[in-house]
Short mmCIF file of C-alpha atoms in Angstrom, two decimals:
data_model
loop_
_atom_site.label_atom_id
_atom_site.label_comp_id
_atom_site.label_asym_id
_atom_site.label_seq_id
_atom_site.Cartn_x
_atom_site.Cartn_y
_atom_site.Cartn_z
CA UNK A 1 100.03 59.07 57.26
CA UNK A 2 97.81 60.47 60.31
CA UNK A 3 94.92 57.94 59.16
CA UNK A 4 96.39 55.27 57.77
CA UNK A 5 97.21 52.21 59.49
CA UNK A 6 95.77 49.80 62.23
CA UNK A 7 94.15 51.66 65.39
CA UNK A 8 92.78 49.96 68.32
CA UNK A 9 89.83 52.46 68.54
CA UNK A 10 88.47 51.21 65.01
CA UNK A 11 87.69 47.34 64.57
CA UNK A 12 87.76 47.61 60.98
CA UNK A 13 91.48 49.15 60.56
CA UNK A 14 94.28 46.88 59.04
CA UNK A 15 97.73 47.34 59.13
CA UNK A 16 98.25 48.09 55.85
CA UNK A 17 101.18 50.41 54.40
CA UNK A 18 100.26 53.82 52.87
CA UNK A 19 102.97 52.94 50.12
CA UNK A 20 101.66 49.76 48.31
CA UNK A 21 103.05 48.14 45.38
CA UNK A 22 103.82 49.29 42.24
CA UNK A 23 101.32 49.10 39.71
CA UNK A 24 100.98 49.45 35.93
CA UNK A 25 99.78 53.15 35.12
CA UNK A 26 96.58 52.64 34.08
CA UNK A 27 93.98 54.70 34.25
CA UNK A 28 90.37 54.23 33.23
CA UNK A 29 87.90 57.31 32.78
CA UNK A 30 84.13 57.52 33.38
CA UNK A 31 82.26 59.72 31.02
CA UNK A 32 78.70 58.02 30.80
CA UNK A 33 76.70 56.19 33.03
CA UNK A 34 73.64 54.14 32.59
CA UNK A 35 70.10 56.02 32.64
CA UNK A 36 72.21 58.99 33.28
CA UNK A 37 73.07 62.00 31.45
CA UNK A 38 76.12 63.61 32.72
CA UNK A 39 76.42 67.27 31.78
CA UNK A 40 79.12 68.83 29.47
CA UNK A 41 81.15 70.49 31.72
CA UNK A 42 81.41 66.84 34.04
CA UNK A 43 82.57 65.04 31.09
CA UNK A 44 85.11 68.08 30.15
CA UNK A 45 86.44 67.86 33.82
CA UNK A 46 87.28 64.24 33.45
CA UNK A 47 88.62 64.13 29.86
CA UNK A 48 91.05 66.81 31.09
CA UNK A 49 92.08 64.58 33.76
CA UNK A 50 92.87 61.93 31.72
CA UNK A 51 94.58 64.61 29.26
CA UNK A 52 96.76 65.37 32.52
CA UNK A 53 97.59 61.52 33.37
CA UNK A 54 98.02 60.53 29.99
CA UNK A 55 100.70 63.48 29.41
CA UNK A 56 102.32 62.39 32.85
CA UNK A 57 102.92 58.79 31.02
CA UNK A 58 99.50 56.98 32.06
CA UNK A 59 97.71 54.87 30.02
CA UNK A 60 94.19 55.92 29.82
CA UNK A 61 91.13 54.36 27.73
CA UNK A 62 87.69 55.14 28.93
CA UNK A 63 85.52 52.26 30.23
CA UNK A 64 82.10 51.76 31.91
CA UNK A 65 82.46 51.07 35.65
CA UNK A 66 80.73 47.08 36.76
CA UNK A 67 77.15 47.26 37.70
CA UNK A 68 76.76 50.59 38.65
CA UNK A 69 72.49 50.31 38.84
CA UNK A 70 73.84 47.32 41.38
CA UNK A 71 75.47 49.29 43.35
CA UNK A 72 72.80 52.62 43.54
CA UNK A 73 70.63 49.94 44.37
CA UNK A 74 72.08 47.90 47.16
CA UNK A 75 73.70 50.90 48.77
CA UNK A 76 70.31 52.28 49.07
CA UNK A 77 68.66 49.22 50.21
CA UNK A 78 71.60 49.24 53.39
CA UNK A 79 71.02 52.71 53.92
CA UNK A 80 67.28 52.70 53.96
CA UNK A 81 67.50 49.89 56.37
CA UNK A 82 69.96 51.69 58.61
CA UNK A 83 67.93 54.89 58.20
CA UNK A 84 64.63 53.10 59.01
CA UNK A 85 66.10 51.93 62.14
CA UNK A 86 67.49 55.24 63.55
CA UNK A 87 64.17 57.19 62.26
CA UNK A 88 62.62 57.55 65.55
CA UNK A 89 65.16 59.22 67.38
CA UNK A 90 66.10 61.73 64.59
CA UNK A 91 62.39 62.67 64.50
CA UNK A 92 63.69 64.56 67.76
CA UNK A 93 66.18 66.28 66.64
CA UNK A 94 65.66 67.25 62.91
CA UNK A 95 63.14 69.44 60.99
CA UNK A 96 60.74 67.98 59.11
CA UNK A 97 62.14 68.68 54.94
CA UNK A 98 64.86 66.00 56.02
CA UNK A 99 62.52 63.44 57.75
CA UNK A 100 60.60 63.89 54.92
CA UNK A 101 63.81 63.16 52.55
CA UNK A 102 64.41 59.74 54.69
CA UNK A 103 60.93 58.31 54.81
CA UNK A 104 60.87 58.82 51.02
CA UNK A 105 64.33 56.87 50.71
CA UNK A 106 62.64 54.41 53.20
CA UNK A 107 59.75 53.48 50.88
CA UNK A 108 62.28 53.62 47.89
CA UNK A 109 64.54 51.33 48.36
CA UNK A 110 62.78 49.52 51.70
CA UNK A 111 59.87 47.37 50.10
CA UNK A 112 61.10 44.36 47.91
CA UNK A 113 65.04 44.63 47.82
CA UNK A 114 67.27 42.21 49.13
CA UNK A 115 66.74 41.01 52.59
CA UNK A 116 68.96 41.23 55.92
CA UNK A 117 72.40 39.75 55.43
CA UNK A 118 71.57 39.29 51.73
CA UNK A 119 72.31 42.92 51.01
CA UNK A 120 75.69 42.55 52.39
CA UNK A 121 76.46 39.10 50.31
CA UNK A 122 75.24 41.44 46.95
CA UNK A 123 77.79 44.30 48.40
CA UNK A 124 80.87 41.34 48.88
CA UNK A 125 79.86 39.90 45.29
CA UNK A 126 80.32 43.50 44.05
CA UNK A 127 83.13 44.67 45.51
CA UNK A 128 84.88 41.86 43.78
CA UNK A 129 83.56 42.97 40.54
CA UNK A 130 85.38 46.56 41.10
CA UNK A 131 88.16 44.71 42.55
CA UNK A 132 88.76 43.05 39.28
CA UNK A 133 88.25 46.28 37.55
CA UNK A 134 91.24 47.98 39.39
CA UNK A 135 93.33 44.77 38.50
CA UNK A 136 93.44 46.15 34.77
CA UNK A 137 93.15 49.91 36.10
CA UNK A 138 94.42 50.78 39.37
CA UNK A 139 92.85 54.69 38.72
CA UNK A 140 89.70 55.10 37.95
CA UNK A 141 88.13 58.54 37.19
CA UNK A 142 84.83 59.82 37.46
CA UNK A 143 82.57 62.50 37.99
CA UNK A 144 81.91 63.81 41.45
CA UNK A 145 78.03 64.93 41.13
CA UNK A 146 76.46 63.22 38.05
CA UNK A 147 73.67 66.52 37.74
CA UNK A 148 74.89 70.39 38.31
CA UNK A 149 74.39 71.66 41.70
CA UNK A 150 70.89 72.37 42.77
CA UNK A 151 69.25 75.13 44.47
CA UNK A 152 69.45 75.75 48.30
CA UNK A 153 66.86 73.13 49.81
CA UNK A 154 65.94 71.69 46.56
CA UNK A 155 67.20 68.62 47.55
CA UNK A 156 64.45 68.61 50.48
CA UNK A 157 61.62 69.95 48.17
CA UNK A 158 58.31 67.55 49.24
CA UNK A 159 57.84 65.82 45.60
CA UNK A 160 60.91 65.97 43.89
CA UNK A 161 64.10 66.17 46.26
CA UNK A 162 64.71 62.59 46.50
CA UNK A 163 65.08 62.16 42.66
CA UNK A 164 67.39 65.35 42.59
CA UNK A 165 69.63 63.76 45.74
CA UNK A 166 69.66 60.64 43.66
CA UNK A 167 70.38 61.71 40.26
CA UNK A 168 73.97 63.10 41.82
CA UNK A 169 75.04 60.42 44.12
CA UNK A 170 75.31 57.69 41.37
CA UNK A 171 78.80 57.49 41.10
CA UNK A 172 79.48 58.50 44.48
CA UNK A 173 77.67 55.83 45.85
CA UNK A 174 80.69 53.06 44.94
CA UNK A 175 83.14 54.61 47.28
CA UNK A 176 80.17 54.56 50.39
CA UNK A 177 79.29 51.22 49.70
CA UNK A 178 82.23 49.09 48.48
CA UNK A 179 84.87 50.83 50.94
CA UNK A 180 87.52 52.22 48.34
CA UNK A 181 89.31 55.31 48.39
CA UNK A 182 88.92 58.53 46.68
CA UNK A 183 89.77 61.78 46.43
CA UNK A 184 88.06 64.83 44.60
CA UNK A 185 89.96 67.37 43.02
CA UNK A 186 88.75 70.77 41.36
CA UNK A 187 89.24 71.01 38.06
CA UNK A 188 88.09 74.78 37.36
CA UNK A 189 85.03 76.56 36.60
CA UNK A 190 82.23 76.01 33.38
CA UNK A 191 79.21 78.51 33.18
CA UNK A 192 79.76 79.74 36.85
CA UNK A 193 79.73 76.61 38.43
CA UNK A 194 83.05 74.60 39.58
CA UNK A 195 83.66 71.48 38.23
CA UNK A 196 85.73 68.20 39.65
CA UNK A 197 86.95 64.90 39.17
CA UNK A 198 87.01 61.78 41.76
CA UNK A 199 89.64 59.77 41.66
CA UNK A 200 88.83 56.03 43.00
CA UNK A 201 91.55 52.98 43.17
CA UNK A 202 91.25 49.70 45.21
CA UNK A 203 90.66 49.50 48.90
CA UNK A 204 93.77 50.28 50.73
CA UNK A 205 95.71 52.26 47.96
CA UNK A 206 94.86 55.57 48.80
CA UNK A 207 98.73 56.79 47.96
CA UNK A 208 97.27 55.58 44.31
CA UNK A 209 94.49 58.10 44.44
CA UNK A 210 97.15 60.99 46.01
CA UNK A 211 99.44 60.31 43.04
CA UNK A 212 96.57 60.34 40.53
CA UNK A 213 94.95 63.49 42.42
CA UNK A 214 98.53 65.18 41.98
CA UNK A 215 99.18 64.75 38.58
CA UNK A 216 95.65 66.57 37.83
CA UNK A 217 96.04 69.30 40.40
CA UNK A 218 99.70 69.92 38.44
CA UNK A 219 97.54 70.38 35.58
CA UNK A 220 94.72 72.31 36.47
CA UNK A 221 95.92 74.78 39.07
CA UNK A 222 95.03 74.56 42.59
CA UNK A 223 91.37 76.19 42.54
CA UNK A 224 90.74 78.44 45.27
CA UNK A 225 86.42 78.30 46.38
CA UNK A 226 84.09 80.20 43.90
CA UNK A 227 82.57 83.63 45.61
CA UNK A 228 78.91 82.51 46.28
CA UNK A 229 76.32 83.73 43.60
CA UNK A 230 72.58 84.23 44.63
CA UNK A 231 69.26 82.95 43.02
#
């Protein structure tokens, strides 16, 4: 209740209610992704989720989220472009593995992507597509990370820590770039590592993603943080 709402400070605010409408319950889980191979334990963590809603009355079928390789792409096409601009001043005030990190994401995504406002048509035409998705499920649940967590500063490593910052972002990237909601909620630990869920639903119905967030924390136990565990 603290953040939603219409603020003066924020242009982009709308005054919409934290209650919305009622809505079928439908949920949709995410176990596979294009070109990517989503560990055990990640697709455990969200077939137990669904297990939860499913035994709290929800209807739950698993589907493939809409152009997910279109959405990687043109979110990293915005960012590289907003990255490329601010580049020069963050020379000043960051080491050099992260500079490194952006001018790699620069010449990824920067060279013969969409152009200018183009980028931001592609984003419109998508969020429609997910838009339609949540018409037939309002819950959608996914993995958090699509790869297990790397080792300290391997996602800064010269040659390869683009590619292991990418390979986890790829269904994270859909909340950054389309403006929907989410919430991530532990779902326990597999092999020493925790593991989680993310619970998306259309733009504006975040009480959608507490209720679906709820259910699975009923479920699972609220997970108190891991002790840390050295190389």
């Amino acid at each position: 209740s603290i953040l939603a709402g219409w603020h003066a400070r924020d242009p982009f605010s709308v005054p919409a209610p934290l209650e919305g409408p009622p809505v079928a319950k439908r949920a949709a889980l995410v176990t596979s992704l294009p070109d990517t191979a989503l560990p055990a334990a990640t697709v455990a963590a969200v077939e137990r989720a669904g297990a939860a809603l499913a035994a709290a009355g929800w209807t739950v079928e698993t589907i493939t989220p809409p152009e997910i390789e279109a959405v990687n792409r043109t979110w990293g096409e915005i960012l590289a472009a907003d990255v490329g601009d601010m580049l020069p001043a963050l020379r000043n005030i960051m080491s050099p593995g992260p500079v490194s990190a952006m001018e790699q994401l620069i010449a990824r995504f920067g060279g013969e992507g969409l152009a200018g406002n183009q980028r931001f048509v592609e984003r419109d035409r998508l969020a429609q597509a997910w838009s339609r998705m949540f018409q037939d499920w309002p819950l959608v649940i996914g993995p958090i990370w699509t790869d297990l967590p790397f080792f300290h500063d391997e996602d800064i490593a010269p040659d390869t820590g683009l590619d292991t910052t990418l390979r986890r972002l790829r269904f994270i990237t859909p909340g950054n770039l389309l403006g929907i909601p989410a919430v991530a909620v532990p779902t326990g630990v597999a092999d020493g590592l925790p593991t989680g869920v993310q619970v998306y639903a259309e733009r504006w119905r975040e009480d959608l993603c507490l209720e679906g967030a709820a259910v699975i924390e009923a479920a699972c136990g609220r997970i108190a943080p891991i002790d840390p565990v050295g190389a």
